[in-house]
Coordinates of C-alpha atoms and ligand atoms in Angstrom, one line a residue:
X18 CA 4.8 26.5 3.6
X19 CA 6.0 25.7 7.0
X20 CA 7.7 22.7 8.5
X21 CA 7.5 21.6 12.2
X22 CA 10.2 19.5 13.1
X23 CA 8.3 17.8 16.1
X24 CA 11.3 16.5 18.4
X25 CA 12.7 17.6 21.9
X26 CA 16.6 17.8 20.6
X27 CA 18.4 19.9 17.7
X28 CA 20.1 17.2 16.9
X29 CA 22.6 16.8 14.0
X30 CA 20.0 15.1 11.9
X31 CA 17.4 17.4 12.3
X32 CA 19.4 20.7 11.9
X33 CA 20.5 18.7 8.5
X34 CA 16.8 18.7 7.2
X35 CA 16.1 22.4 9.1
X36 CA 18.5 23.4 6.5
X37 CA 17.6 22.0 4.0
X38 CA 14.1 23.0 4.1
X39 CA 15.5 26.4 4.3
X40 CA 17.5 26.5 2.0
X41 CA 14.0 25.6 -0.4
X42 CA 12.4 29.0 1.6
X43 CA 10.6 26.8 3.4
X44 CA 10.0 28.3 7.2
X45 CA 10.8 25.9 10.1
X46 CA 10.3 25.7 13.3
X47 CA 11.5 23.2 16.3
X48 CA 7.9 22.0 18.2
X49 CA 8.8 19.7 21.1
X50 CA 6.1 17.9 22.3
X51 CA 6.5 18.3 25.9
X52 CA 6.4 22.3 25.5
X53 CA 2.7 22.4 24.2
X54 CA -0.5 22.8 25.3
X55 CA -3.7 21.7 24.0
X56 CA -7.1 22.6 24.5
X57 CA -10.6 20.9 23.2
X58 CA -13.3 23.3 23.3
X59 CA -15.4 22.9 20.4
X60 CA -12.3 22.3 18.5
X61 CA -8.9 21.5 18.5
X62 CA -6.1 24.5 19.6
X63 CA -2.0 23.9 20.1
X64 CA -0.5 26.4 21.9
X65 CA 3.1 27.2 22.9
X66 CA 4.6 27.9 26.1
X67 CA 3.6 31.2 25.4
X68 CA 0.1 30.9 25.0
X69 CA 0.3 31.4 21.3
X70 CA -1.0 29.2 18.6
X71 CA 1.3 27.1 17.2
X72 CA 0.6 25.4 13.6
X73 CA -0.6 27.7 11.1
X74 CA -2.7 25.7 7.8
X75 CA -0.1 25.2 5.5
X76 CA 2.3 23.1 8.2
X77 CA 3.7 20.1 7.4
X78 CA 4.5 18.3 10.5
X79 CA 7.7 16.3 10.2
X80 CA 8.1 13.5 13.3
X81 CA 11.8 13.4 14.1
X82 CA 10.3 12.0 17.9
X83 CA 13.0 10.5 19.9
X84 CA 12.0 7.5 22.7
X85 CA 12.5 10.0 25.8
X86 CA 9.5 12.1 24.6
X87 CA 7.6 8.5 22.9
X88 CA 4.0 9.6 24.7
X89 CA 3.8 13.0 24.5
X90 CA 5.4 12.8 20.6
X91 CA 2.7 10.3 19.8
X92 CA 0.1 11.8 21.4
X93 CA 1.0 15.6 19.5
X94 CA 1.1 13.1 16.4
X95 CA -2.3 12.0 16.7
X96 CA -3.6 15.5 17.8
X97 CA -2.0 17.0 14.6
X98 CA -3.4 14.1 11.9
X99 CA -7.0 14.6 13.9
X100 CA -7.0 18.3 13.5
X101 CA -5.9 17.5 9.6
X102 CA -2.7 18.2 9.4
X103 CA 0.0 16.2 6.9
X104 CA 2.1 14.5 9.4
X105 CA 5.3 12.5 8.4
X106 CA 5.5 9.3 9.6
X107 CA 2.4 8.8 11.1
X108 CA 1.4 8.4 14.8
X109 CA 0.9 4.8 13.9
X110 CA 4.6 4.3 12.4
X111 CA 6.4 6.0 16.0
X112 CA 4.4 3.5 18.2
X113 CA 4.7 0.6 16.2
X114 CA 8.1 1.5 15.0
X115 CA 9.8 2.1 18.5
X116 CA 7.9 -0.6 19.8
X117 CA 10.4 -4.0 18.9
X118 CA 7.5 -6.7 19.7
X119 CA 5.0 -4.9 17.6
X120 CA 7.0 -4.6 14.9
X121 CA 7.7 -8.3 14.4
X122 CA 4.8 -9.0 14.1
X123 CA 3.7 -6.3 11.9
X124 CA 6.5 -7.7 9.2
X125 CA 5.7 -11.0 9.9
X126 CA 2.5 -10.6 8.8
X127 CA 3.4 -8.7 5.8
X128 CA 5.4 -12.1 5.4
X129 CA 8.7 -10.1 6.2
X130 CA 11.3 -12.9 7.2
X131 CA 12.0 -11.7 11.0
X132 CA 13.7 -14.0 13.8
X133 CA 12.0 -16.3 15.8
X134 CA 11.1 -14.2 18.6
X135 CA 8.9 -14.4 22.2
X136 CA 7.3 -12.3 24.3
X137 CA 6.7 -13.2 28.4
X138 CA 6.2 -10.9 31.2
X139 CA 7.8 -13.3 33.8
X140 CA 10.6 -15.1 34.5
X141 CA 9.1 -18.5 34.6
X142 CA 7.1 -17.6 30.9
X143 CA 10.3 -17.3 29.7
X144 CA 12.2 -20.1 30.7
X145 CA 9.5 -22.1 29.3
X146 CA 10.8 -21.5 25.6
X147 CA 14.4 -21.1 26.1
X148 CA 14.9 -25.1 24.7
X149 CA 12.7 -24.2 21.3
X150 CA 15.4 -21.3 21.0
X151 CA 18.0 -22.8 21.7
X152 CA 21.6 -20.7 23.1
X153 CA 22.6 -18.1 21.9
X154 CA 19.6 -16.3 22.9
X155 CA 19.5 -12.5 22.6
X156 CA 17.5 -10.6 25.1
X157 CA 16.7 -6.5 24.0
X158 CA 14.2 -4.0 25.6
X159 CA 10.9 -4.5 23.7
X160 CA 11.3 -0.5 23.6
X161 CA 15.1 0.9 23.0
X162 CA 17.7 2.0 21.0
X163 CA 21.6 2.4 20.0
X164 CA 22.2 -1.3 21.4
X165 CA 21.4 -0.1 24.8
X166 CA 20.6 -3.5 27.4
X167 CA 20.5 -5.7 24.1
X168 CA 22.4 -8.8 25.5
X169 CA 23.1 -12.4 24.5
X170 CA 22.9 -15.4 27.0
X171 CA 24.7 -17.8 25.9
X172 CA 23.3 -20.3 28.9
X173 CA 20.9 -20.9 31.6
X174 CA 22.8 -18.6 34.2
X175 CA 23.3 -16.0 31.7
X176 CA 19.5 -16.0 30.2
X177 CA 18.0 -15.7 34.3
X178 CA 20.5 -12.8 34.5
X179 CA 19.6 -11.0 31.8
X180 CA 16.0 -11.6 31.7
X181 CA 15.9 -10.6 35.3
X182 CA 16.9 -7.4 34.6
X183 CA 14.9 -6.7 31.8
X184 CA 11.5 -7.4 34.1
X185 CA 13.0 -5.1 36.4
X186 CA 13.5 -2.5 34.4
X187 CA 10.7 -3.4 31.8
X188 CA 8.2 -5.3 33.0
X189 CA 8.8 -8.0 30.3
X190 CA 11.3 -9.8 28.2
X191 CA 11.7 -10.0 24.3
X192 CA 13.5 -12.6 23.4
X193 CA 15.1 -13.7 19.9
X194 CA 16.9 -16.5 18.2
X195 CA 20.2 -15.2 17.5
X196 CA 21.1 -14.5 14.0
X197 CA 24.7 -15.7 13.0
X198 CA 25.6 -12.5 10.9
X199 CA 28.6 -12.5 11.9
X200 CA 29.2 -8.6 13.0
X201 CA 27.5 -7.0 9.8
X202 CA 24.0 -6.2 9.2
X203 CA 22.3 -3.8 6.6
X204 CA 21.0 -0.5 7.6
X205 CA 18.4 0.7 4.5
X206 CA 17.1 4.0 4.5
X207 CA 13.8 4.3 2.3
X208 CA 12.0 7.6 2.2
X209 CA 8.7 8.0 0.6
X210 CA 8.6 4.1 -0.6
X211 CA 11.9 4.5 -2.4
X212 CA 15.7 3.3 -1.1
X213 CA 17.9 6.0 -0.9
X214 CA 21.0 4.9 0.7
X215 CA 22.0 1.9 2.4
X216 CA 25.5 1.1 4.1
X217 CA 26.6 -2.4 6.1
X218 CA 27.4 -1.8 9.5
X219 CA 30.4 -4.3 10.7
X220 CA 31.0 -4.6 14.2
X221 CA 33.9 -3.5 16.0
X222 CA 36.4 -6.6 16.5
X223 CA 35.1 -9.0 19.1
X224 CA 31.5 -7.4 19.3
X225 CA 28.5 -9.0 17.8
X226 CA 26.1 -5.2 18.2
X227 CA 26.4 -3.9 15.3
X228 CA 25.2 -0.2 16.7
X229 CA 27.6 2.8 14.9
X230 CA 27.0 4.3 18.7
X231 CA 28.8 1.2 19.7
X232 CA 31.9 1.5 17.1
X233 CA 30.0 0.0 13.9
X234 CA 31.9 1.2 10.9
X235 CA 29.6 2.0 8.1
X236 CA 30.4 0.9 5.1
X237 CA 28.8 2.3 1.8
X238 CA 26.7 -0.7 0.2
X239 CA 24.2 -1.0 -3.1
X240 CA 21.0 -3.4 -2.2
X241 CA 20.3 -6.0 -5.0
X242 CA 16.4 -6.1 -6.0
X243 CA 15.3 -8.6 -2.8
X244 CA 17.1 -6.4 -0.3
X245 CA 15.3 -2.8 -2.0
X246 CA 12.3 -4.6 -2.1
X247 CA 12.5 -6.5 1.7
X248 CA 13.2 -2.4 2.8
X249 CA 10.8 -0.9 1.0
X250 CA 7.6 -3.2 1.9
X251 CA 9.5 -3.0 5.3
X252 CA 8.6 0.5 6.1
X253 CA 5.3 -0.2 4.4
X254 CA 4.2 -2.5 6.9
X255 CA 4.3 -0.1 9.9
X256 CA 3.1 2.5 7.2
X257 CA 6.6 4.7 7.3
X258 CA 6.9 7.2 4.7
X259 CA 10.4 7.7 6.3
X260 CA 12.4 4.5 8.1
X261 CA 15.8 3.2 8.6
X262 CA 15.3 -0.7 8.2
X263 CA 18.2 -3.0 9.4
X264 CA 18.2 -6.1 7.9
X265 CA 21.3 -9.1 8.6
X266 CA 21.3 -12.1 6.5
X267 CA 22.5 -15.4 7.7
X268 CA 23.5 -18.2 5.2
X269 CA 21.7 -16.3 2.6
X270 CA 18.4 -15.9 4.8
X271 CA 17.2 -12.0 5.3
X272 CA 15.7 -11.2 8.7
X273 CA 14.6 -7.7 9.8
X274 CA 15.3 -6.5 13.2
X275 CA 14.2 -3.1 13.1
X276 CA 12.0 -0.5 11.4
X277 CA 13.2 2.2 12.8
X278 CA 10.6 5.6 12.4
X279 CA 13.1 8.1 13.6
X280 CA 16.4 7.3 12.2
X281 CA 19.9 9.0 12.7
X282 CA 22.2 8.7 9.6
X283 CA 25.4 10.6 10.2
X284 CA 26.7 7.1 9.9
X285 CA 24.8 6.9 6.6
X286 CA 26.4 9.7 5.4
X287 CA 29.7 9.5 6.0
X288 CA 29.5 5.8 4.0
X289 CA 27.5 7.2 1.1
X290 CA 27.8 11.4 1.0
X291 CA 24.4 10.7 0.2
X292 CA 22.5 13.4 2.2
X293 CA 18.8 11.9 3.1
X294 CA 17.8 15.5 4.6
X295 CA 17.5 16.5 1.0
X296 CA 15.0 13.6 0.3
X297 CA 12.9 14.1 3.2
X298 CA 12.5 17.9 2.6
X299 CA 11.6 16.9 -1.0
X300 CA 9.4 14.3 -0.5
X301 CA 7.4 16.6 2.7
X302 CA 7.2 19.3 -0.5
X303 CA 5.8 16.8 -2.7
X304 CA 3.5 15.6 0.1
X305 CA 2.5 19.1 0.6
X306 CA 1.2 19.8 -3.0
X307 CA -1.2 16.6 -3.0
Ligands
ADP420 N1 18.3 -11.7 17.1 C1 19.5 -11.2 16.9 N2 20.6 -12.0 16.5 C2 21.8 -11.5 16.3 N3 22.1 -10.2 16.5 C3 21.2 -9.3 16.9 C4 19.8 -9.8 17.1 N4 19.1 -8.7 17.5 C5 19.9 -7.7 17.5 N5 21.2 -8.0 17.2 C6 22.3 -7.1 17.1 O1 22.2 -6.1 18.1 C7 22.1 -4.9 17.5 C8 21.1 -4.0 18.3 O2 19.8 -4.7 18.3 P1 18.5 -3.9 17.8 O3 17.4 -4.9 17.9 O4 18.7 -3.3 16.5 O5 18.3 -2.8 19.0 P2 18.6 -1.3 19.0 O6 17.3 -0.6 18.7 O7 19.2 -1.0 20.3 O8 19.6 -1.0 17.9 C9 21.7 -5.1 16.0 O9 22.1 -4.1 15.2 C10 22.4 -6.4 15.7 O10 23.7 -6.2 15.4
MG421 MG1 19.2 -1.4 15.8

């Protein structure tokens, strides 16, 4: 049995799971999407760079796509799970998952508490609901990551700003009630419909991101039965077998912010030693006996 990590970096996570899957004898090999070539001609071929056939038939492919390489990940996804081929977290779960606005409302209808949240593509769409919100309001790419141009407006001048240079950059602008968490949120990892870790993330002092990649200190955390079962139907609901849900709570109220289908966790690990490269390697194993 082989397993593809399908991602453009060797990053720390997935040099974690290449080891891990070697350590099992399990072969692996780094695909990144932007390298191959595909032809339709009667049926389905992936090639290399080099002209040579990539996936043999007993590969599991293993998404570890990151946003800079979204399309062509997504697209290799979807070539891979037409041809037949096991893939882990699904085509489906990376564009739903990366995408911020489609994920609320695939929780919300899986009655998944999320914020109150709005969508516009101009300026004077949006100023239309900033008095339902009400200030704070944050403003976050409908498509990003590690806190990256998520800001908070805490009045008129600030909101026109903001959302100004999110259509700019983005065509549109998500916006969302902001939670009073106070600087900590929940980061869950469930793998294969089961939690396996789970840490708080607390801000660092005066900052309200929560982001590790922003100086969030993990801290090593046990989920009651709501929480588990909030993560697990989480992931469910953008069908990821793999997912890293965050989750902050004000005055005793969940709300999910993110589902994310390609999680980091170095974080995670340095809160829990709990290694989740082990649990995806065995659950892609499992997987691959069915
Ligand atoms: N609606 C919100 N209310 C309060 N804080 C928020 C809200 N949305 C995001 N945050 C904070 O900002 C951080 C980054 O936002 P998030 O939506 O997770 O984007 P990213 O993908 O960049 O991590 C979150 O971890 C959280 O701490
Ligand atoms: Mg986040």
């Amino acid at each position: 049995m082989e397993i593809a990590i399908i991602a453009s970096k060797r990053n720390f996570e997935n040099k974690l799971i290449a080891k891990e899957a070697e350590k099992r004898g399990l072969n692996v090999k780094y695909v990144n999407p932007r390298s191959v070539r595909v032809l339709v001609d009667g049926d389905i071929k992936i090639y290399d760079r080099f002209g040579r056939e990539i996936f043999d038939e007993n590969v599991i492919a293993l998404s570890r796509v990151e946003r800079r390489v979204l399309w062509e990940g997504f697209t290799l996804l979807l070539t891979l799970e037409k041809i037949g081929y096991k893939v882990i977290n699904s085509a489906y779960s990376l564009l739903i998952g990366q995408n911020k606005f489609l994920t609320m409302i695939h929780l919300l209808r899986e009655g998944i508490p999320v914020p109150m949240s709005y969508l516009s593509f101009s300026l004077s769409g949006a100023l239309k609901f900033i008095h339902q919100m009400g200030y704070p309001i944050v403003l976050k790419p409908i498509i990003g990551g590690k806190g990256k141009d998520v800001m908070r407006a805490d009045c008129r001048k600030e909101f026109v700003k903001a959302a100004k240079y999110h259509l700019d950059k983005m065509n549109c602008v998500l916006m969302q009630r902001f939670i009073r968490h106070g600087g900590r949120d929940i980061r869950i990892l469930v793998v294969g419909g089961e939690v396996i870790a789970a840490m708080y993330r607390v801000a660092a002092s005066g900052q309200w991101k929560t982001n590790i990649t922003l100086g969030g200190k993990p801290i090593p955390f046990k989920p009651d039965d709501e929480l588990t079962e909030i993560a697990i139907r989480s992931a469910e609901a953008i069908k990821a077998e793999i997912a890293g849900v965050d989750i902050a709570e004000e005055n005793g109220q969940m709300y999910v912010f993110e589902v994310n289908p390609t999680p980091l966790f170095r974080g995670l690990i340095e809160a829990t030693k709990v290694n989740p490269a082990k649990y995806i390697i065995e659950y892609a194993m499992e997987m691959a006996r069915k």
